[in-house]
Every structure is written in structure tokens, then in C-alpha cells.
GROMACS .gro file of N, CA and C in nm:
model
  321
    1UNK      N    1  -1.072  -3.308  10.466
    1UNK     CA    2  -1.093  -3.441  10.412
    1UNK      C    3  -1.185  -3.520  10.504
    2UNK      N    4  -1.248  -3.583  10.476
    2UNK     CA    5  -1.374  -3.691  10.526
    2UNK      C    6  -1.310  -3.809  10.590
    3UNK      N    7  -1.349  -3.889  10.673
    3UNK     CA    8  -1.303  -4.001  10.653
    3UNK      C    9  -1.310  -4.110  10.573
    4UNK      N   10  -1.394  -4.166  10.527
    4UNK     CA   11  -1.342  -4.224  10.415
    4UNK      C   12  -1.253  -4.177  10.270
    5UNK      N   13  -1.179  -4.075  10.279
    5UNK     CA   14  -1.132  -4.024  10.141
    5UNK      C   15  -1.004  -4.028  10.198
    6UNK      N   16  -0.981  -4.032  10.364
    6UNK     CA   17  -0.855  -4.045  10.445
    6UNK      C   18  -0.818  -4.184  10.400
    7UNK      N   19  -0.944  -4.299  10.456
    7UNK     CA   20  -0.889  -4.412  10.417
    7UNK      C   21  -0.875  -4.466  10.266
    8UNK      N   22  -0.940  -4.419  10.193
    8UNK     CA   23  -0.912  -4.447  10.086
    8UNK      C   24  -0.766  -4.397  10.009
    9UNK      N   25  -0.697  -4.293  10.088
    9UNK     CA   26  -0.578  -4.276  10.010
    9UNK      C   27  -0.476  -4.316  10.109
   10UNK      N   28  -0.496  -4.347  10.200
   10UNK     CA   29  -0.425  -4.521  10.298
   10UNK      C   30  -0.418  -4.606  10.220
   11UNK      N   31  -0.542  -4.681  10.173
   11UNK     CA   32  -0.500  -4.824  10.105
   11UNK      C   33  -0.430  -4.756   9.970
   12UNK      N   34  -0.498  -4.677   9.863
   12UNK     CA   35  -0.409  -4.643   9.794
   12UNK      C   36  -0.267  -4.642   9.780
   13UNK      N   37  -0.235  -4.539   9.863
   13UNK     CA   38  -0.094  -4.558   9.897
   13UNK      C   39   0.015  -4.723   9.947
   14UNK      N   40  -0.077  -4.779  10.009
   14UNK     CA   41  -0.069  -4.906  10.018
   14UNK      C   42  -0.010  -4.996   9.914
   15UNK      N   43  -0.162  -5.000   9.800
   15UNK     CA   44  -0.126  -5.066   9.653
   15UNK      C   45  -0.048  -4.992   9.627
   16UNK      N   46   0.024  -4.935   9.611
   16UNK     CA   47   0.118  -4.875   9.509
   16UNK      C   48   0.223  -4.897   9.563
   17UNK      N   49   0.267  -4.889   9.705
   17UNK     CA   50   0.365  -4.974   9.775
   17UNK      C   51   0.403  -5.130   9.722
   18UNK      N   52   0.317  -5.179   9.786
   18UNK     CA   53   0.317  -5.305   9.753
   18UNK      C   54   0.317  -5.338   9.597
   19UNK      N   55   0.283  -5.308   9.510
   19UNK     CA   56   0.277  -5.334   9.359
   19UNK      C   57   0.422  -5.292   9.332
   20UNK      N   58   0.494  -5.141   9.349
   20UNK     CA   59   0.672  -5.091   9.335
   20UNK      C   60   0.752  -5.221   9.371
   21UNK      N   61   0.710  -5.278   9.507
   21UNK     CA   62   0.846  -5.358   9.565
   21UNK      C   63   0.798  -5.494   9.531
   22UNK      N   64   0.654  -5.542   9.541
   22UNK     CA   65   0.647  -5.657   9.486
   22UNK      C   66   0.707  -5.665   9.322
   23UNK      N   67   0.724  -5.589   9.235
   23UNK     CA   68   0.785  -5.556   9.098
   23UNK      C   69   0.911  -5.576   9.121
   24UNK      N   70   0.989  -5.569   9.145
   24UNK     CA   71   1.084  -5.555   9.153
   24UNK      C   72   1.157  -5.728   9.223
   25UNK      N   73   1.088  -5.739   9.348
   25UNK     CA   74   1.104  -5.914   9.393
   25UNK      C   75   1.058  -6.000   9.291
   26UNK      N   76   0.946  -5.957   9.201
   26UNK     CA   77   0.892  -6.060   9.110
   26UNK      C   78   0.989  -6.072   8.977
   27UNK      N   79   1.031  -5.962   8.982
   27UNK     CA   80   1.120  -6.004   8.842
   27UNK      C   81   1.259  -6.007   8.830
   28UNK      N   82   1.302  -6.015   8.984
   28UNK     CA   83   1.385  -6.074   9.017
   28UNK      C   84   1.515  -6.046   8.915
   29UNK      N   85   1.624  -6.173   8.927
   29UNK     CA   86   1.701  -6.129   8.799
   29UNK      C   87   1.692  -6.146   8.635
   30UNK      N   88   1.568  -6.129   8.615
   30UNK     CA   89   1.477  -6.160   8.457
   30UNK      C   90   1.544  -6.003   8.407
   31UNK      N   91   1.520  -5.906   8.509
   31UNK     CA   92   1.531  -5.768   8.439
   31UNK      C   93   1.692  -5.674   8.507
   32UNK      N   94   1.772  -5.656   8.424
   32UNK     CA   95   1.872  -5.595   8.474
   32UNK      C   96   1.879  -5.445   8.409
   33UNK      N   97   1.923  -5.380   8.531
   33UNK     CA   98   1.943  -5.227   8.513
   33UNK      C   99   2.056  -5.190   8.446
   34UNK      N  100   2.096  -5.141   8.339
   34UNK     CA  101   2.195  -5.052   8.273
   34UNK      C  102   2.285  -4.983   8.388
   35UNK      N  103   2.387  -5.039   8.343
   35UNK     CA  104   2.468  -4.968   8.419
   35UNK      C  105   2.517  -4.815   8.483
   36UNK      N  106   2.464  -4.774   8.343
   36UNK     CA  107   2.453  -4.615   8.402
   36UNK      C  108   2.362  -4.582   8.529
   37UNK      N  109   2.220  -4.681   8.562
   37UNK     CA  110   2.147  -4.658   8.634
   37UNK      C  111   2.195  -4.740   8.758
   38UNK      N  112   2.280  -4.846   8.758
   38UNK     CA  113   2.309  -4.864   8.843
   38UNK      C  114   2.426  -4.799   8.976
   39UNK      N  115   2.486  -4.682   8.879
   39UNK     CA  116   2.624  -4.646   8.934
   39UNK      C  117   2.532  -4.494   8.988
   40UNK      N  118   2.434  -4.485   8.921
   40UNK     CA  119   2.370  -4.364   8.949
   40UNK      C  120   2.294  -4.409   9.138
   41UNK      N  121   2.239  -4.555   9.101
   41UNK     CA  122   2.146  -4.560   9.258
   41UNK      C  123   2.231  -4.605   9.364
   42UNK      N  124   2.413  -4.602   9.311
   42UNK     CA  125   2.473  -4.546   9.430
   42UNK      C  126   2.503  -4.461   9.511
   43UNK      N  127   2.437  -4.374   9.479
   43UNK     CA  128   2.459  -4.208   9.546
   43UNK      C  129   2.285  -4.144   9.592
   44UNK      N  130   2.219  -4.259   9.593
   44UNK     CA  131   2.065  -4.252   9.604
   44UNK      C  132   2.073  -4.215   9.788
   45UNK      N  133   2.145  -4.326   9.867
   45UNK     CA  134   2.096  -4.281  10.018
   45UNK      C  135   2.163  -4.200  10.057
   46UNK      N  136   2.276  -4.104  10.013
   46UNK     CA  137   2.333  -3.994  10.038
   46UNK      C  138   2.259  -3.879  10.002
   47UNK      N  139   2.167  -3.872   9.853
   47UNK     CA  140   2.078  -3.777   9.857
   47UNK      C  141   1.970  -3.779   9.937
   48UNK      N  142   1.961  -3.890   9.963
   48UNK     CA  143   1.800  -3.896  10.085
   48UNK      C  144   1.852  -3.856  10.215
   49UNK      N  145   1.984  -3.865  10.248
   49UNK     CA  146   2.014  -3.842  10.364
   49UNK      C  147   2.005  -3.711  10.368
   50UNK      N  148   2.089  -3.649  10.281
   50UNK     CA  149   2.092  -3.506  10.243
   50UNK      C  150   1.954  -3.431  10.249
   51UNK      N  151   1.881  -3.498  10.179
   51UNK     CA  152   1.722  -3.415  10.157
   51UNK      C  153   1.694  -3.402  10.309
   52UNK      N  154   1.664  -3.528  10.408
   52UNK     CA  155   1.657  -3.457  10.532
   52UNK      C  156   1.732  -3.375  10.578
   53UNK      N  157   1.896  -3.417  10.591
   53UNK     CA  158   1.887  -3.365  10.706
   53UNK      C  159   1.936  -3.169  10.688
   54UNK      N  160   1.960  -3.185  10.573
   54UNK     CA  161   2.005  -2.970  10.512
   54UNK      C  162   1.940  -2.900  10.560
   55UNK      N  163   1.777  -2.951  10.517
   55UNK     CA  164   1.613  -2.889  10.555
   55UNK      C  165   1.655  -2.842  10.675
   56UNK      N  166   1.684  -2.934  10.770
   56UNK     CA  167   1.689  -2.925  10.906
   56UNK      C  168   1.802  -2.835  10.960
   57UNK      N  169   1.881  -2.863  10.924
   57UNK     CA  170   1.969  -2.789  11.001
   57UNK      C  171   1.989  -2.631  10.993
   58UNK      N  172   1.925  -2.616  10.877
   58UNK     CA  173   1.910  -2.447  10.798
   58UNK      C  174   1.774  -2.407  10.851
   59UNK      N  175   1.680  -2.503  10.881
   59UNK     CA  176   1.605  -2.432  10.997
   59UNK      C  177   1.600  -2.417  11.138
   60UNK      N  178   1.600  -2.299  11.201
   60UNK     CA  179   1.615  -2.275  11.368
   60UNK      C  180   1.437  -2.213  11.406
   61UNK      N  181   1.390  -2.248  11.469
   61UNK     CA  182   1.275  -2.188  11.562
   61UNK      C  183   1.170  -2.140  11.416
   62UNK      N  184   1.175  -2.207  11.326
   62UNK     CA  185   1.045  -2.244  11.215
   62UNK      C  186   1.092  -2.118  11.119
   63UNK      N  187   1.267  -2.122  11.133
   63UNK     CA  188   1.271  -1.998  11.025
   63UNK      C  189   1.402  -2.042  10.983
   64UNK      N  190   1.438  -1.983  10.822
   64UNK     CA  191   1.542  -2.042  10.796
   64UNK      C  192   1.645  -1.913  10.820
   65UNK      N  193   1.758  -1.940  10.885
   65UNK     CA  194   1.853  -1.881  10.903
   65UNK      C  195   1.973  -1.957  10.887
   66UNK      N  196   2.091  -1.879  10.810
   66UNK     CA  197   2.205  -1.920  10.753
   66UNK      C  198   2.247  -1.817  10.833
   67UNK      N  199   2.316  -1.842  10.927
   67UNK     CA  200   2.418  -1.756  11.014
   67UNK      C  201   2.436  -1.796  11.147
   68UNK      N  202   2.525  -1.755  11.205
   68UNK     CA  203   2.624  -1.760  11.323
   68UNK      C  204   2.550  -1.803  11.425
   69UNK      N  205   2.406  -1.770  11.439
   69UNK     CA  206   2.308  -1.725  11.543
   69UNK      C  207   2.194  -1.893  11.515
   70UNK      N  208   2.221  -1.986  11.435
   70UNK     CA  209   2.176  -2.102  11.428
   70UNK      C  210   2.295  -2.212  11.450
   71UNK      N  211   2.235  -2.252  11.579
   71UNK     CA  212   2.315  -2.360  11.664
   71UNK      C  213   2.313  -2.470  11.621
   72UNK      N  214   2.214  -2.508  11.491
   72UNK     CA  215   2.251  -2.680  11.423
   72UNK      C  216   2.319  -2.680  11.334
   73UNK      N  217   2.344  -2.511  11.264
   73UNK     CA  218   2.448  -2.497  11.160
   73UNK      C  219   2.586  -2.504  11.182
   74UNK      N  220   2.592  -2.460  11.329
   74UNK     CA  221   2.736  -2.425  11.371
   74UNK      C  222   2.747  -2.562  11.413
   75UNK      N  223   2.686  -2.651  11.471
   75UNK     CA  224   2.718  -2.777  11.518
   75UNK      C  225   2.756  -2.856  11.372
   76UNK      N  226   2.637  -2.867  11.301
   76UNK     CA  227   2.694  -2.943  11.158
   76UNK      C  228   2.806  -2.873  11.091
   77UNK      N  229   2.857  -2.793  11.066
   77UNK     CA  230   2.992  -2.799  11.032
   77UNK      C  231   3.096  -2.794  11.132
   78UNK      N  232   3.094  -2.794  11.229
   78UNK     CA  233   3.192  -2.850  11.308
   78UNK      C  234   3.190  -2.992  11.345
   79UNK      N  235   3.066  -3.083  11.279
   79UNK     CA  236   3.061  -3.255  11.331
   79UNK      C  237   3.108  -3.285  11.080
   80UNK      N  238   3.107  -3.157  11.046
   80UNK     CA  239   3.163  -3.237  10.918
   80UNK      C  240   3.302  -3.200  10.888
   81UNK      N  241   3.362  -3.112  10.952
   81UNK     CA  242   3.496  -3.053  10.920
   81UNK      C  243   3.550  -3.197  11.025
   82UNK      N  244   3.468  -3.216  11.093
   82UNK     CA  245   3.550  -3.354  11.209
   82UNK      C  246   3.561  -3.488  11.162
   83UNK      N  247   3.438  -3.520  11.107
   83UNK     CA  248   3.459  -3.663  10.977
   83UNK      C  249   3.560  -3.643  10.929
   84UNK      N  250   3.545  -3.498  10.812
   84UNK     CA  251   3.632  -3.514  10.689
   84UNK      C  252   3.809  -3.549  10.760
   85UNK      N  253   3.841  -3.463  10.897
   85UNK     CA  254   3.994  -3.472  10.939
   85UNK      C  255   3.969  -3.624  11.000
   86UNK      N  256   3.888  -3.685  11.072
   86UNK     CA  257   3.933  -3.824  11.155
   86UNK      C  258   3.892  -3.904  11.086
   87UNK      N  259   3.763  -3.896  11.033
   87UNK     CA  260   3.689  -4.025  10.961
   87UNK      C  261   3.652  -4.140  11.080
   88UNK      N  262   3.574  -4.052  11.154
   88UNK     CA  263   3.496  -4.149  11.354
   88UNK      C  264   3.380  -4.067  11.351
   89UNK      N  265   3.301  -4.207  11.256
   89UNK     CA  266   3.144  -4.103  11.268
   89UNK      C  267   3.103  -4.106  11.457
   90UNK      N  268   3.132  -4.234  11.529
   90UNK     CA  269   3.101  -4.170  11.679
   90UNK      C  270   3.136  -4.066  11.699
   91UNK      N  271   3.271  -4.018  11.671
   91UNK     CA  272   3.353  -3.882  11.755
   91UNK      C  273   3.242  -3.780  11.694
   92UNK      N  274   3.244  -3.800  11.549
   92UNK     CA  275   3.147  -3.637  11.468
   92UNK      C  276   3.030  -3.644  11.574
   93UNK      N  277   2.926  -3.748  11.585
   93UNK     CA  278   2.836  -3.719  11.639
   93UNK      C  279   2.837  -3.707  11.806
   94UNK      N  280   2.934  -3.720  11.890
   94UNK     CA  281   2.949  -3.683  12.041
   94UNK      C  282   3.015  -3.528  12.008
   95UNK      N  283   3.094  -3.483  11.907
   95UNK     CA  284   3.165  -3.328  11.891
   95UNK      C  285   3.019  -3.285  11.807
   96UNK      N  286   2.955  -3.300  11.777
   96UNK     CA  287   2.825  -3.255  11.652
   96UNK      C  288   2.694  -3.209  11.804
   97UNK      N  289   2.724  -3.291  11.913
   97UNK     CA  290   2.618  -3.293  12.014
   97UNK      C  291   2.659  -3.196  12.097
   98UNK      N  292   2.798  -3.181  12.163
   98UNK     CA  293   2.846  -3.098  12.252
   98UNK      C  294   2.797  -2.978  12.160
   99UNK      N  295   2.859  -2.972  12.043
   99UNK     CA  296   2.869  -2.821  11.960
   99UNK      C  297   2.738  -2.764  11.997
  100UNK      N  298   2.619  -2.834  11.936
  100UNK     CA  299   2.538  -2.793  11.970
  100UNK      C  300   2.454  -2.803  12.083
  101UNK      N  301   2.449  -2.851  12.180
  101UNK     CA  302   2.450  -2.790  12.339
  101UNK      C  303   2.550  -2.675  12.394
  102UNK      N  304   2.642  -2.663  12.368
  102UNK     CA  305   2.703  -2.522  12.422
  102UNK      C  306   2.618  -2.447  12.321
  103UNK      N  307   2.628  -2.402  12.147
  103UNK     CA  308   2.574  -2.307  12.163
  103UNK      C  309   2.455  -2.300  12.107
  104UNK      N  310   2.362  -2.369  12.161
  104UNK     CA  311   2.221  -2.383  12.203
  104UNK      C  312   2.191  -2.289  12.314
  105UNK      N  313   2.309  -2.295  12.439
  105UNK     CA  314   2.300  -2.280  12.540
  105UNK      C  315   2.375  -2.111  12.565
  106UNK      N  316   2.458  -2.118  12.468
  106UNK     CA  317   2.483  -1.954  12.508
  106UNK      C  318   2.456  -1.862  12.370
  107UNK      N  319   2.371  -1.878  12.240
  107UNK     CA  320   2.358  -1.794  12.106
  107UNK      C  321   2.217  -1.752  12.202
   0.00000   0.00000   0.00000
């Protein structure tokens, strides 16, 4: 890509930013969402959370591995089996960190 075809899909991206959220501030409460859509964009930042962070953890060293021998897998289910029993997102994420520093440190 050239530079100007870089910047041009900068501002692009830009307007289309700004035009989505200015839409939405501008019409304010003139336009209400159906409820079905509203009960639906409650479960919206759990899938975004999800979309990152799965990617990630199912990949080790730019490869995807599902097994014993990937240390963010074994850490994430041992920092979600720890939510689901205490419900202390600190504790998941200090037991989610150790997990994976030990076996970071000995797989």
C-alpha cells in the first residue's frame, strides 16, 4: 500500500466511526431498540471478551495446541474452575498467574 491509500483508509475508518456513534448520541431516545435486541446486547462484552481471549490461550509459540503441553490452557482452566468455586476474580487472576508461571517454567 502507498501512502496516501494508508491515509486515506485512516480517515475513512475515522468517518465511519464517528458517523456509528455520533448516530446513535443523535437520536438519542427518539429511537428505541426491541427488546429482543436489547436482551441480546447483553451478552455482547462477554462475546468480545471471549473472541479475544480463546484465540489466545489455544495459541502457544504461533501454533495452536489443545493439550497438556500449553501453559495458558492449563492456567485458564485452573483460573475458571477457581471463579466458578469462589467467585474472587482477584484470587482467579493471582491462581491464573502462578498456574501459569510454574508451568511455563517446568512443560
Amino acid at each position: 500500500m502507498s501512502t496516501w491509500q494508508i491515509w486515506l483508509a485512516i480517515v475513512a475508518m475515522m468517518v465511519v466511526t464517528i458517523l456509528l456513534r455520533a448516530g446513535f448520541l443523535l437520536a438519542g431516545e427518539r429511537v428505541v431498540l426491541p427488546a429482543r435486541v436489547q436482551r441480546a446486547l447483553r451478552y455482547a462484552p462477554a462475546a468480545a471478551l471471549a473472541a479475544i481471549v480463546v484465540p489466545d490461550t489455544l495459541l502457544w509459540q504461533d501454533r495452536f495446541l489443545f493439550s497438556i503441553g500449553n501453559p495458558q490452557l492449563i492456567s485458564g482452566v485452573f483460573a475458571i474452575a477457581w471463579y466458578a468455586w469462589r467467585r474472587k476474580m482477584l484470587e482467579m487472576i493471582l491462581l491464573g498467574m502462578m498456574v501459569f508461571t510454574i508451568a511455563r517454567l517446568y512443560l
